[in-house]
Coordinates of C-alpha atoms in Angstrom, one line a residue:
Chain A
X1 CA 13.1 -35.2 -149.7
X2 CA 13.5 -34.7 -146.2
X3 CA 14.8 -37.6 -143.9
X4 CA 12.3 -39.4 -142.4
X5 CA 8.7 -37.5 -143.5
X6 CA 6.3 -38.9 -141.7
X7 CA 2.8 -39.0 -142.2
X8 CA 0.0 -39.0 -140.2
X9 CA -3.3 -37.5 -139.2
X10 CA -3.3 -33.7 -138.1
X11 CA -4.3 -32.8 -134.4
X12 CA -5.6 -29.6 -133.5
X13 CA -1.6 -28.9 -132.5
X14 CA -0.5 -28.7 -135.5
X15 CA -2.7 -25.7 -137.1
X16 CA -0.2 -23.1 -136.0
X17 CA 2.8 -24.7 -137.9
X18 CA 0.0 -25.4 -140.9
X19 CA -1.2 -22.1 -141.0
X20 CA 2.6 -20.6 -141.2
X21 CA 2.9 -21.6 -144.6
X22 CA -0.9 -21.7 -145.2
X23 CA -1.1 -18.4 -144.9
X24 CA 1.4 -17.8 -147.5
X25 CA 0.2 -20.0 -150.2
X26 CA -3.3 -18.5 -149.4
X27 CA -2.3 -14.9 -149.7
X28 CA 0.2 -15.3 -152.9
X29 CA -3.4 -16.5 -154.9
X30 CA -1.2 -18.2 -157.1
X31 CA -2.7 -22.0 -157.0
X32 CA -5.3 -21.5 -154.4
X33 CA -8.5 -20.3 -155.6
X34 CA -9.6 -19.1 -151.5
X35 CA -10.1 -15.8 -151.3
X36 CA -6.4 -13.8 -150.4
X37 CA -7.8 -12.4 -147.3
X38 CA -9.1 -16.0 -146.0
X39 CA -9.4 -15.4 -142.1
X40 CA -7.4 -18.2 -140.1
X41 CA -10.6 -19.0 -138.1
X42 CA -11.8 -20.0 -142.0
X43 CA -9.5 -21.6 -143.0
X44 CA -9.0 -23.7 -140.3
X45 CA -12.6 -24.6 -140.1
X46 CA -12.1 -25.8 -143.9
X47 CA -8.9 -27.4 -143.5
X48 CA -10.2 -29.6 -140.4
X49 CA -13.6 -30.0 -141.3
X50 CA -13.7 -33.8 -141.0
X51 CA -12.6 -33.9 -137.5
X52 CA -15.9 -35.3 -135.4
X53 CA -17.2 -37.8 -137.1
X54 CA -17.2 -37.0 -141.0
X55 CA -16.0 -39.6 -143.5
X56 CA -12.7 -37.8 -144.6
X57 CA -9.1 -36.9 -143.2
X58 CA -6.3 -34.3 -142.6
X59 CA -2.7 -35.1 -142.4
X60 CA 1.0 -33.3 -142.1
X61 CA 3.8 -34.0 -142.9
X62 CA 6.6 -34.1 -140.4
X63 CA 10.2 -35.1 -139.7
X64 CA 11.6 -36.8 -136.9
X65 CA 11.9 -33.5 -134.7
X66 CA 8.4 -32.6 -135.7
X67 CA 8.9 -29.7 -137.8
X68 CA 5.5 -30.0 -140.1
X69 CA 6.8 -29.9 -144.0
X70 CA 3.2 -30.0 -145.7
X71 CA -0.7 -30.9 -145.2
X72 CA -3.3 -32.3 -147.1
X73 CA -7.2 -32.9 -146.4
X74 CA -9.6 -35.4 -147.8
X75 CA -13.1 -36.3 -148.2
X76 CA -16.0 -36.6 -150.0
X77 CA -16.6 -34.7 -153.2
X78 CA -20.3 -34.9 -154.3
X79 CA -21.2 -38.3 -154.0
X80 CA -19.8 -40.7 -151.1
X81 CA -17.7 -42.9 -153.2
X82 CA -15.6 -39.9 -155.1
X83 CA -12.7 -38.4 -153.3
X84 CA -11.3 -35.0 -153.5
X85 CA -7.8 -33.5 -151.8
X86 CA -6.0 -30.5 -151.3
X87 CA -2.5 -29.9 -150.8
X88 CA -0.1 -27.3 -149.2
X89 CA 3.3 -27.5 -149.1
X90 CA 5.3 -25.2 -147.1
X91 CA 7.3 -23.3 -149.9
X92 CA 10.5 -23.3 -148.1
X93 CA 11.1 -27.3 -148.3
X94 CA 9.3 -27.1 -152.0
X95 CA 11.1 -30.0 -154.6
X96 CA 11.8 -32.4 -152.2
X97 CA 9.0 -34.5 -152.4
X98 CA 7.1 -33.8 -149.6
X99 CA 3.8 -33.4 -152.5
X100 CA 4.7 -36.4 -153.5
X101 CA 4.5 -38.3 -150.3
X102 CA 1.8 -36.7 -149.0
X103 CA -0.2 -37.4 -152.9
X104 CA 0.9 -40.8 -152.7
X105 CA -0.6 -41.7 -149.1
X106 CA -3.7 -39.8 -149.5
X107 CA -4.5 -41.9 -152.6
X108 CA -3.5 -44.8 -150.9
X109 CA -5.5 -44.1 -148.0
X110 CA -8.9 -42.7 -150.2
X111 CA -8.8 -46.1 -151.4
X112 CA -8.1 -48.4 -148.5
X113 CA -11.3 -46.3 -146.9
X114 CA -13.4 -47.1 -149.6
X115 CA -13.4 -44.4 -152.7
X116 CA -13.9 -45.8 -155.6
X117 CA -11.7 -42.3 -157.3
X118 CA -10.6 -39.2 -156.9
X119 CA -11.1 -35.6 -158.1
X120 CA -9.2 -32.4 -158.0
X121 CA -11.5 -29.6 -159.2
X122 CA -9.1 -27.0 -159.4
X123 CA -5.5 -27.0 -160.3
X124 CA -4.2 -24.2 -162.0
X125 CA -2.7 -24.8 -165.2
X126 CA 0.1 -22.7 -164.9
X127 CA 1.3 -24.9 -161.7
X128 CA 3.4 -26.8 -163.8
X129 CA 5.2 -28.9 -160.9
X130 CA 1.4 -29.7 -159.2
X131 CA 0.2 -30.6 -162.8
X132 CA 3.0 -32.9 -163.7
X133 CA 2.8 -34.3 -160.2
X134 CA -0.8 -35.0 -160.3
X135 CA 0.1 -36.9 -163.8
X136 CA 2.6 -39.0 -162.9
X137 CA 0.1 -40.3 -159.9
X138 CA -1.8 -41.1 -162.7
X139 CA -4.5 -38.0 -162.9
X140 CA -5.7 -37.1 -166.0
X141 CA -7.3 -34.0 -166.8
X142 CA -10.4 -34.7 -167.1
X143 CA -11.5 -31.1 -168.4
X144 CA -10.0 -27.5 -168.3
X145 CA -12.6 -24.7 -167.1
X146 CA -11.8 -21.6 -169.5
X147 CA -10.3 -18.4 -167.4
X148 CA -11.7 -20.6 -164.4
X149 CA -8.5 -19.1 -162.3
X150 CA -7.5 -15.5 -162.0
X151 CA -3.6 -15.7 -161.2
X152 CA -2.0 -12.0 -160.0
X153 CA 0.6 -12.1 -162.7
X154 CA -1.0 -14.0 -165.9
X155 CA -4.3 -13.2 -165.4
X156 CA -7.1 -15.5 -166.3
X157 CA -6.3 -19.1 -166.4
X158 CA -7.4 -22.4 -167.4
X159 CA -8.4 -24.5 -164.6
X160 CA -7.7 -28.4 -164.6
X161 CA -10.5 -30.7 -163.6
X162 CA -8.3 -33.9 -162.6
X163 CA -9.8 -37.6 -162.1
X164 CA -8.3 -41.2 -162.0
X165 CA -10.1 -44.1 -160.3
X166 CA -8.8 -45.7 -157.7
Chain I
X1 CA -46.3 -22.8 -166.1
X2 CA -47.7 -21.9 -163.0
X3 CA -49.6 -18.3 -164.0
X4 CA -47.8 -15.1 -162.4
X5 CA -44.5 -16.9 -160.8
X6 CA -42.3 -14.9 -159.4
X7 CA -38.8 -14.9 -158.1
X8 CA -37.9 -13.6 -155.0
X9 CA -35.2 -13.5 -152.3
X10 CA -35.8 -16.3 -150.2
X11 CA -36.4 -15.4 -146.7
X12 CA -36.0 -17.8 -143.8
X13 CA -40.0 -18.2 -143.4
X14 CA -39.7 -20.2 -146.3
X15 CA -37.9 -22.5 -145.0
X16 CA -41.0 -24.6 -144.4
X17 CA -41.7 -24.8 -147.6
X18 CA -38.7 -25.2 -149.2
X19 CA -38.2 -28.4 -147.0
X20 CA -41.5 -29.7 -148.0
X21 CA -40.3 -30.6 -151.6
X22 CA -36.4 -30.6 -150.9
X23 CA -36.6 -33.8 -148.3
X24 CA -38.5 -35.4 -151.0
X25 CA -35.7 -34.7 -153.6
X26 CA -33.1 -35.2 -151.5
X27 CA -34.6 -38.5 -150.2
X28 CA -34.9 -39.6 -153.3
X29 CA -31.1 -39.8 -154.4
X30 CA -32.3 -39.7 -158.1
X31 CA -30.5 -36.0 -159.0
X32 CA -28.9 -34.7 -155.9
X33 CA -25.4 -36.6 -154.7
X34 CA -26.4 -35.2 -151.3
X35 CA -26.5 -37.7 -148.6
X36 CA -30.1 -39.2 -149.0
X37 CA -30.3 -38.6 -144.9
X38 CA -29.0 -34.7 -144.6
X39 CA -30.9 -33.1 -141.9
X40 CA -32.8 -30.2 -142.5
X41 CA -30.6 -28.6 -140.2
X42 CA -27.4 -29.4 -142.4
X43 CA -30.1 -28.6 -145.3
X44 CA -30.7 -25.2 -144.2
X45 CA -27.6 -23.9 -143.2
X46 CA -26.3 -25.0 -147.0
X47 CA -29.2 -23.8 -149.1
X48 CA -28.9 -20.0 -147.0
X49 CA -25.4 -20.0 -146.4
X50 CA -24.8 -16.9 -148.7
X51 CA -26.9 -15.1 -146.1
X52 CA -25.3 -12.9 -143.9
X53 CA -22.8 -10.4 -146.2
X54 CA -21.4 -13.8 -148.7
X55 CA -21.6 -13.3 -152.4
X56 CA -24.6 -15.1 -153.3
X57 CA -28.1 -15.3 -153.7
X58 CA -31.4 -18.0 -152.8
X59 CA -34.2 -17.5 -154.2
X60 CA -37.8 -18.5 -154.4
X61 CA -40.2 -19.3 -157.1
X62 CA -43.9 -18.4 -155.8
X63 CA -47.4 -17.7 -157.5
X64 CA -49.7 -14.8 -156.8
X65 CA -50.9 -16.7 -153.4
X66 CA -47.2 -17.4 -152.2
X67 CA -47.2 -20.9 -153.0
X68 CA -43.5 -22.0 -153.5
X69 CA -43.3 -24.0 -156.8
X70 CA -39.1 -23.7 -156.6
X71 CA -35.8 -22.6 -155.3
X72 CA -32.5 -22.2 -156.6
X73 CA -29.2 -21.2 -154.9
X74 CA -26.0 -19.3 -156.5
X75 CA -22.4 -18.4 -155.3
X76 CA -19.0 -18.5 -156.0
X77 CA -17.8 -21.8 -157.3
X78 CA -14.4 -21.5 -156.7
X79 CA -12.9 -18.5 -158.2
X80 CA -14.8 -15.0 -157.1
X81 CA -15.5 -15.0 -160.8
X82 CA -16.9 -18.3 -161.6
X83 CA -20.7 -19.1 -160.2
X84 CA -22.2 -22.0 -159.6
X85 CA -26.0 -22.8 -158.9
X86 CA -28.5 -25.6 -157.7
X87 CA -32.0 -25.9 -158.6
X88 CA -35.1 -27.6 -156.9
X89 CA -38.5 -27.6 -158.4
X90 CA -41.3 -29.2 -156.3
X91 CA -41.4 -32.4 -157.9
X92 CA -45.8 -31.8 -158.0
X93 CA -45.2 -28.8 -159.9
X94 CA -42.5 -30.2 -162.4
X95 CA -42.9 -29.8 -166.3
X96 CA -44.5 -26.4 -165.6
X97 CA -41.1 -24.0 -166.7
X98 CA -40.7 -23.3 -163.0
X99 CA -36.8 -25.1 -163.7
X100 CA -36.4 -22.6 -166.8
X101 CA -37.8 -19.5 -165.1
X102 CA -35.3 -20.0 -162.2
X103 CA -32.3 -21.1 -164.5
X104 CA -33.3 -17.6 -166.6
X105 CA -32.9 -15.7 -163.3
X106 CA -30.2 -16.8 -162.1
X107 CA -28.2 -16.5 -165.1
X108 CA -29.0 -13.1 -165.7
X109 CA -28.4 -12.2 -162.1
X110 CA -25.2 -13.8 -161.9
X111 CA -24.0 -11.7 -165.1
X112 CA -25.3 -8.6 -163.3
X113 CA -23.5 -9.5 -160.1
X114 CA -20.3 -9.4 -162.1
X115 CA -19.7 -13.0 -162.7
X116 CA -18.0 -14.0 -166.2
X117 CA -19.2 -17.6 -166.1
X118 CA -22.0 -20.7 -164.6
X119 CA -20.0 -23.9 -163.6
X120 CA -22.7 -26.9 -162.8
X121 CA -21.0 -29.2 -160.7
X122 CA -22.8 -32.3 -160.8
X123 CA -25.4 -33.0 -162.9
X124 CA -26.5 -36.6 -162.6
X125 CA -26.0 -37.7 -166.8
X126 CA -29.7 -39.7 -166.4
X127 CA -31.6 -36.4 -165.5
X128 CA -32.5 -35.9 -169.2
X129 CA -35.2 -33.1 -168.5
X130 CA -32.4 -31.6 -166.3
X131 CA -29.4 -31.8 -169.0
X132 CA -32.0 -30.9 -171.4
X133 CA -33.4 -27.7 -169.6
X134 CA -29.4 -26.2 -168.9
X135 CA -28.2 -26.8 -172.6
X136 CA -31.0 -24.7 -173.8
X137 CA -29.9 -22.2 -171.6
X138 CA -26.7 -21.9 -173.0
X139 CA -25.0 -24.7 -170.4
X140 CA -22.1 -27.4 -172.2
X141 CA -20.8 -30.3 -171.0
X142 CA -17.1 -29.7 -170.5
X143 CA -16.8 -33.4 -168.6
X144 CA -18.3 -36.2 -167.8
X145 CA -17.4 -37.5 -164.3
X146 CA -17.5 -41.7 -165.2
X147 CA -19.7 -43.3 -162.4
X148 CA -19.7 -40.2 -160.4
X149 CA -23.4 -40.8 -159.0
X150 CA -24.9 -43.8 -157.8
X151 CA -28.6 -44.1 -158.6
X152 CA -30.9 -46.0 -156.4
X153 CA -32.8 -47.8 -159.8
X154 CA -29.6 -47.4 -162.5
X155 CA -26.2 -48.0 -160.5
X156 CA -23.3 -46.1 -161.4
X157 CA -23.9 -43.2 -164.1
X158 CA -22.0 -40.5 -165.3
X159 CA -21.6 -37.0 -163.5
X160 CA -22.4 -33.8 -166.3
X161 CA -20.1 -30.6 -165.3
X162 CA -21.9 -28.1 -167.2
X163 CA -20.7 -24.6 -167.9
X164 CA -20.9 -21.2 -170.2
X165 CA -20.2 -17.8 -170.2
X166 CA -22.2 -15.3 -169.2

């Protein structure tokens, strides 16, 4: 893990270092269902769509000279008291637990701002490391959507539904 | 059921009268885990947004005189392959097969537009006529989201996600 990851809440700032690796993730269409040819202006809109005033949040993760390891966002899923999260972490500084701290503080946080659980709708199955992580935070699969995900190299996919209260 | 219904595009003159019966629904917070205040603004934008060159369709249910009975929405759920729909009937026209005429349209259409399958999202576990209307169109429960609505009269109950192939 890198030395001293901090998180905190994104500022407008920080999108060009997010979309750096973003834009990566995004393309590959390995674990992101978006379409490959996502515009930034799109994404961004997505990715900071609870700035002004929604119930909901979007954080980085940084290190003591700023360099920005990994984002998440957070809000509302269908009803006001369920959460849902994404998660991007910037390939380069993958296995050293940036997921992990940013998964830990965004459940931590869902909770302290009132969620009563949270839901992932779509995690590939074939994302092993993003499936075990999600376990051992204590989500369990709540369902698997048959051939829900089209990945480049296996093809269709199961897609993990994930859910733990809070 | 209404005599001649008929499902259209939905063009933005309907908006009017779409609104007329959605507000109600929405208001209500007995099937819908919108917020029971969403403007129509907020309303309209959503229920259109495939307008405009996205994948996806609204349309209208209307008799002979251009009364509309019903509206339904579809679009990519997450995947490009994967749909996902939402349903309104007028609540003063309900138990009339406008619901099944829609959910018939828009399953076919979907299948003709290339998608494989029909992910239901949220579909509140005490709308019986609702859960009973999809699974005789073919619609499982793959999960049940525990306490993933609040009803006004019953509390917390269960959130149905529904799919099949198409």
């Amino acid at each position: 893990m890198p030395e001293a990851v901090l998180i905190r809440d994104a500022v407008p700032g920080d999108w060009p270092a997010i979309w750096a690796f973003m834009r990566v993730i995004v393309h590959a269409g390995e674990t992101f269902s978006w379409d490959t040819d996502t515009s930034e202006r799109a994404a961004r809109d997505g990715w900071f769509r609870w700035h002004g005033g929604a119930r909901g949040f979007t954080v980085v993760a940084v290190d003591g000279d700023g360099t920005v390891f990994g984002t998440a966002e957070c809000g509302p899923n269908h009803a006001a008291h369920v959460a849902s999260a994404s998660f991007m972490v910037d390939p380069r500084h993958a296995g050293r637990g940036v997921g992990r701290a940013l998964g830990e503080y965004v459940m931590d946080r869902a909770r302290a701002e009132g969620f009563r659980a949270m839901q992932f709708n779509a995690v590939v199955e074939t994302n092993t490391p993003a499936v075990r992580l999600w376990r051992s935070l204590g989500m369990d699969v709540l369902a698997t959507v048959p051939d829900g995900f089209h990945h480049p190299a296996d093809g269709y996919v199961g897609l993990h539904i994930m859910y733990r209260r809070l």
